[in-house]
Amino acid sequence: MTWDWSAVDAFMPKFWDGLLVTLQAVVLGSLIAFTLGLVWAMAQRSSLKAVRWPVNIVTEFIRNTPLLVQLFFFYYVLPEWDITFSALTTGVVALGLHYSTYTAEVYRAGIEGVPVGQWEAATALSLPRGRTWGAVILPQAIRRVVPALGNYVIAMLKDSPMIATIGVLEMLGEARQFGAQTFVMTEPITIVGIAFILIAYPASLLTRALERRLVR
């Protein structure tokens, strides 16, 4: 087997297109996961059972359902109810919603890790509930969980090829399509594998460095 540089040259324009789609899916999916996860975590601590119980049921259902099933549900089932999105939007929403249930647990752990004395001090100062959360609890909780959130971004990156199943041509999707058209698989698949390493490994090092910094 020989390495064909002409195949690499032919594949690279498609690779850059796929890379852009991958980064869009991961960045936008992460924003949804981080934002919605915080909403889930705060709702789970609500004193109202009418809020707490439905949220617990929904998050448990999503967390225990395969991402692939959720992608197919959003892309193939929702249109039967006249709810239609583009393939990329569907992929982004599915990734973000799926991972929001995991980030919710991370946020919950961070909130529960805030010393009880902080809650008591806020109560003693008669701080409104909103200010207690925004100025006292969340800044401390989020600071504790940033490294864990970074790990979920990396996990989302590695799961991003799943969106190719609904027609979104991210890096691996572009490589598979190129291979199907040219019958050349070694070069495109190898390039995509290296790209995942070059993105994920520095991100992993950054997460570890951030964790060490926050611990200090």
Short mmCIF file of C-alpha atoms in Angstrom, two decimals:
data_model
loop_
_atom_site.label_atom_id
_atom_site.label_comp_id
_atom_site.label_asym_id
_atom_site.label_seq_id
_atom_site.Cartn_x
_atom_site.Cartn_y
_atom_site.Cartn_z
CA MET A 1 0.00 0.00 0.00
CA THR A 2 1.36 3.42 -0.98
CA TRP A 3 0.35 6.86 0.18
CA ASP A 4 -1.28 8.83 -2.64
CA TRP A 5 -0.61 12.54 -2.25
CA SER A 6 -2.83 13.34 -5.24
CA ALA A 7 -5.75 11.84 -3.30
CA VAL A 8 -4.85 14.06 -0.37
CA ASP A 9 -4.88 17.14 -2.63
CA ALA A 10 -8.25 16.14 -4.02
CA PHE A 11 -9.73 15.51 -0.58
CA MET A 12 -8.48 18.61 1.25
CA PRO A 13 -11.18 21.06 0.00
CA LYS A 14 -13.85 18.66 1.23
CA PHE A 15 -11.94 18.20 4.48
CA TRP A 16 -11.96 21.93 5.21
CA ASP A 17 -15.69 22.04 4.54
CA GLY A 18 -16.21 19.12 6.92
CA LEU A 19 -13.97 20.65 9.55
CA LEU A 20 -16.01 23.85 9.51
CA VAL A 21 -19.22 21.88 9.97
CA THR A 22 -17.68 19.86 12.82
CA LEU A 23 -16.54 22.98 14.65
CA GLN A 24 -19.94 24.63 14.15
CA ALA A 25 -21.71 21.57 15.57
CA VAL A 26 -19.41 21.31 18.57
CA VAL A 27 -19.34 25.03 19.44
CA LEU A 28 -23.08 25.61 19.05
CA GLY A 29 -23.91 22.28 20.67
CA SER A 30 -21.69 23.16 23.63
CA LEU A 31 -23.42 26.52 24.08
CA ILE A 32 -26.79 24.75 24.17
CA ALA A 33 -25.50 22.07 26.51
CA PHE A 34 -23.94 24.54 28.96
CA THR A 35 -26.93 26.88 29.00
CA LEU A 36 -29.67 24.27 29.13
CA GLY A 37 -27.70 22.15 31.58
CA LEU A 38 -27.63 25.04 34.03
CA VAL A 39 -31.38 25.47 33.61
CA TRP A 40 -31.92 21.76 34.32
CA ALA A 41 -29.66 21.88 37.39
CA MET A 42 -31.43 24.88 38.91
CA ALA A 43 -34.87 23.44 38.13
CA GLN A 44 -33.89 20.20 39.86
CA ARG A 45 -33.29 22.19 43.03
CA SER A 46 -36.68 23.89 42.86
CA SER A 47 -38.86 23.64 45.93
CA LEU A 48 -41.84 23.02 43.62
CA LYS A 49 -42.47 19.38 42.84
CA ALA A 50 -44.38 20.44 39.72
CA VAL A 51 -41.08 21.79 38.39
CA ARG A 52 -38.59 19.37 39.91
CA TRP A 53 -40.23 16.06 39.01
CA PRO A 54 -40.91 16.70 35.28
CA VAL A 55 -37.36 17.99 34.83
CA ASN A 56 -35.92 14.90 36.53
CA ILE A 57 -38.02 12.64 34.32
CA VAL A 58 -37.05 14.45 31.11
CA THR A 59 -33.33 14.58 31.87
CA GLU A 60 -33.21 10.92 32.93
CA PHE A 61 -35.05 9.91 29.75
CA ILE A 62 -32.68 11.88 27.53
CA ARG A 63 -29.56 10.73 29.36
CA ASN A 64 -30.58 7.06 29.11
CA THR A 65 -31.54 7.20 25.43
CA PRO A 66 -28.83 6.77 22.75
CA LEU A 67 -27.84 9.94 20.93
CA LEU A 68 -28.38 8.16 17.62
CA VAL A 69 -32.02 7.44 18.48
CA GLN A 70 -32.54 11.09 19.41
CA LEU A 71 -31.01 12.23 16.10
CA PHE A 72 -33.36 9.96 14.15
CA PHE A 73 -36.34 11.10 16.22
CA PHE A 74 -35.67 14.79 15.62
CA TYR A 75 -34.90 14.35 11.92
CA TYR A 76 -37.44 11.72 10.85
CA VAL A 77 -40.29 11.81 13.39
CA LEU A 78 -40.74 15.51 14.19
CA PRO A 79 -41.40 16.42 10.52
CA GLU A 80 -44.50 14.20 10.70
CA TRP A 81 -45.78 16.74 13.25
CA ASP A 82 -44.81 19.64 10.95
CA ILE A 83 -41.71 20.45 13.02
CA THR A 84 -38.85 20.66 10.56
CA PHE A 85 -35.26 21.86 10.83
CA SER A 86 -32.25 21.63 8.57
CA ALA A 87 -29.99 18.63 9.05
CA LEU A 88 -27.24 20.73 10.65
CA THR A 89 -29.66 22.48 13.02
CA THR A 90 -31.11 19.12 13.98
CA GLY A 91 -27.65 17.75 14.69
CA VAL A 92 -26.66 20.76 16.77
CA VAL A 93 -29.87 20.67 18.81
CA ALA A 94 -29.61 16.92 19.38
CA LEU A 95 -25.99 17.16 20.51
CA GLY A 96 -26.72 20.10 22.79
CA LEU A 97 -29.85 18.58 24.31
CA HIS A 98 -28.21 15.20 24.87
CA TYR A 99 -25.13 16.63 26.56
CA SER A 100 -27.15 19.16 28.56
CA THR A 101 -28.36 16.29 30.75
CA TYR A 102 -24.74 15.43 31.57
CA THR A 103 -23.67 19.01 32.18
CA ALA A 104 -26.71 19.35 34.46
CA GLU A 105 -25.20 16.70 36.72
CA VAL A 106 -21.88 18.52 36.64
CA TYR A 107 -23.55 21.79 37.62
CA ARG A 108 -25.53 20.01 40.34
CA ALA A 109 -22.34 18.62 41.84
CA GLY A 110 -20.74 22.06 41.73
CA ILE A 111 -23.75 23.69 43.40
CA GLU A 112 -23.85 21.06 46.12
CA GLY A 113 -20.11 21.59 46.65
CA VAL A 114 -20.64 25.22 47.68
CA PRO A 115 -20.31 25.34 51.48
CA VAL A 116 -23.57 25.60 53.39
CA GLY A 117 -22.17 28.67 55.11
CA GLN A 118 -22.40 30.57 51.82
CA TRP A 119 -26.14 29.94 51.64
CA GLU A 120 -26.55 30.91 55.29
CA ALA A 121 -24.54 34.11 54.82
CA ALA A 122 -26.69 35.11 51.85
CA THR A 123 -29.82 34.45 53.91
CA ALA A 124 -28.44 36.44 56.84
CA LEU A 125 -27.81 39.38 54.51
CA SER A 126 -31.39 39.09 53.20
CA LEU A 127 -30.18 38.80 49.63
CA PRO A 128 -32.96 38.16 47.09
CA ARG A 129 -32.98 34.61 45.71
CA GLY A 130 -31.90 35.77 42.28
CA ARG A 131 -28.92 37.67 43.66
CA THR A 132 -28.00 34.76 45.92
CA TRP A 133 -27.74 32.53 42.87
CA GLY A 134 -26.11 35.07 40.55
CA ALA A 135 -23.63 36.71 42.93
CA VAL A 136 -22.86 34.03 45.50
CA ILE A 137 -23.62 30.45 44.49
CA LEU A 138 -23.14 30.16 40.74
CA PRO A 139 -19.76 31.95 40.53
CA GLN A 140 -18.35 29.47 43.04
CA ALA A 141 -20.10 26.45 41.57
CA ILE A 142 -19.15 27.12 37.95
CA ARG A 143 -15.54 27.74 38.88
CA ARG A 144 -15.42 24.22 40.33
CA VAL A 145 -16.91 22.49 37.31
CA VAL A 146 -15.22 24.23 34.36
CA PRO A 147 -12.70 21.37 33.83
CA ALA A 148 -15.48 18.78 33.79
CA LEU A 149 -17.42 20.86 31.26
CA GLY A 150 -14.32 20.95 29.09
CA ASN A 151 -14.21 17.16 29.09
CA TYR A 152 -17.76 17.05 27.75
CA VAL A 153 -16.77 19.36 24.89
CA ILE A 154 -14.13 16.82 23.91
CA ALA A 155 -16.67 14.01 24.23
CA MET A 156 -19.07 15.95 22.00
CA LEU A 157 -16.32 16.38 19.43
CA LYS A 158 -15.82 12.61 19.32
CA ASP A 159 -19.58 12.04 19.00
CA SER A 160 -20.00 14.63 16.24
CA PRO A 161 -19.57 12.06 13.43
CA MET A 162 -22.99 10.69 14.41
CA ILE A 163 -24.67 13.65 12.74
CA ALA A 164 -23.51 12.22 9.42
CA THR A 165 -26.29 9.64 9.83
CA ILE A 166 -28.84 12.37 9.07
CA GLY A 167 -26.92 13.76 6.12
CA VAL A 168 -24.65 16.35 7.74
CA LEU A 169 -21.26 16.09 6.09
CA GLU A 170 -18.82 16.81 8.88
CA MET A 171 -15.21 15.61 8.65
CA LEU A 172 -15.89 11.88 8.70
CA GLY A 173 -18.96 12.25 6.51
CA GLU A 174 -16.91 14.06 3.88
CA ALA A 175 -14.23 11.36 4.09
CA ARG A 176 -16.77 8.58 3.61
CA GLN A 177 -18.41 10.35 0.69
CA PHE A 178 -15.03 10.98 -0.93
CA GLY A 179 -14.13 7.33 -0.47
CA ALA A 180 -17.42 6.17 -1.97
CA GLN A 181 -16.87 8.36 -5.04
CA THR A 182 -13.17 7.60 -5.62
CA PHE A 183 -12.74 4.20 -3.91
CA VAL A 184 -9.87 5.72 -1.97
CA MET A 185 -10.32 5.40 1.80
CA THR A 186 -6.86 5.30 3.38
CA GLU A 187 -5.89 8.94 2.85
CA PRO A 188 -9.19 10.67 3.80
CA ILE A 189 -9.84 8.49 6.86
CA THR A 190 -6.24 8.94 8.05
CA ILE A 191 -6.44 12.72 7.65
CA VAL A 192 -9.70 12.86 9.60
CA GLY A 193 -8.24 10.69 12.38
CA ILE A 194 -5.20 12.97 12.66
CA ALA A 195 -7.48 16.02 12.68
CA PHE A 196 -9.47 14.65 15.62
CA ILE A 197 -6.23 14.07 17.53
CA LEU A 198 -4.90 17.55 16.72
CA ILE A 199 -8.14 19.10 18.01
CA ALA A 200 -8.91 16.85 20.98
CA TYR A 201 -5.44 16.42 22.49
CA PRO A 202 -4.59 20.14 22.86
CA ALA A 203 -8.11 20.69 24.21
CA SER A 204 -7.47 17.94 26.76
CA LEU A 205 -4.17 19.56 27.79
CA LEU A 206 -5.90 22.93 28.10
CA THR A 207 -8.58 21.39 30.31
CA ARG A 208 -5.97 19.83 32.60
CA ALA A 209 -4.04 23.08 32.82
CA LEU A 210 -7.23 24.95 33.64
CA GLU A 211 -8.08 22.40 36.31
CA ARG A 212 -4.67 22.81 37.95
CA ARG A 213 -5.00 26.58 37.85
CA LEU A 214 -8.45 26.55 39.41
CA VAL A 215 -7.30 24.16 42.14
CA ARG A 216 -4.53 26.57 43.09
#
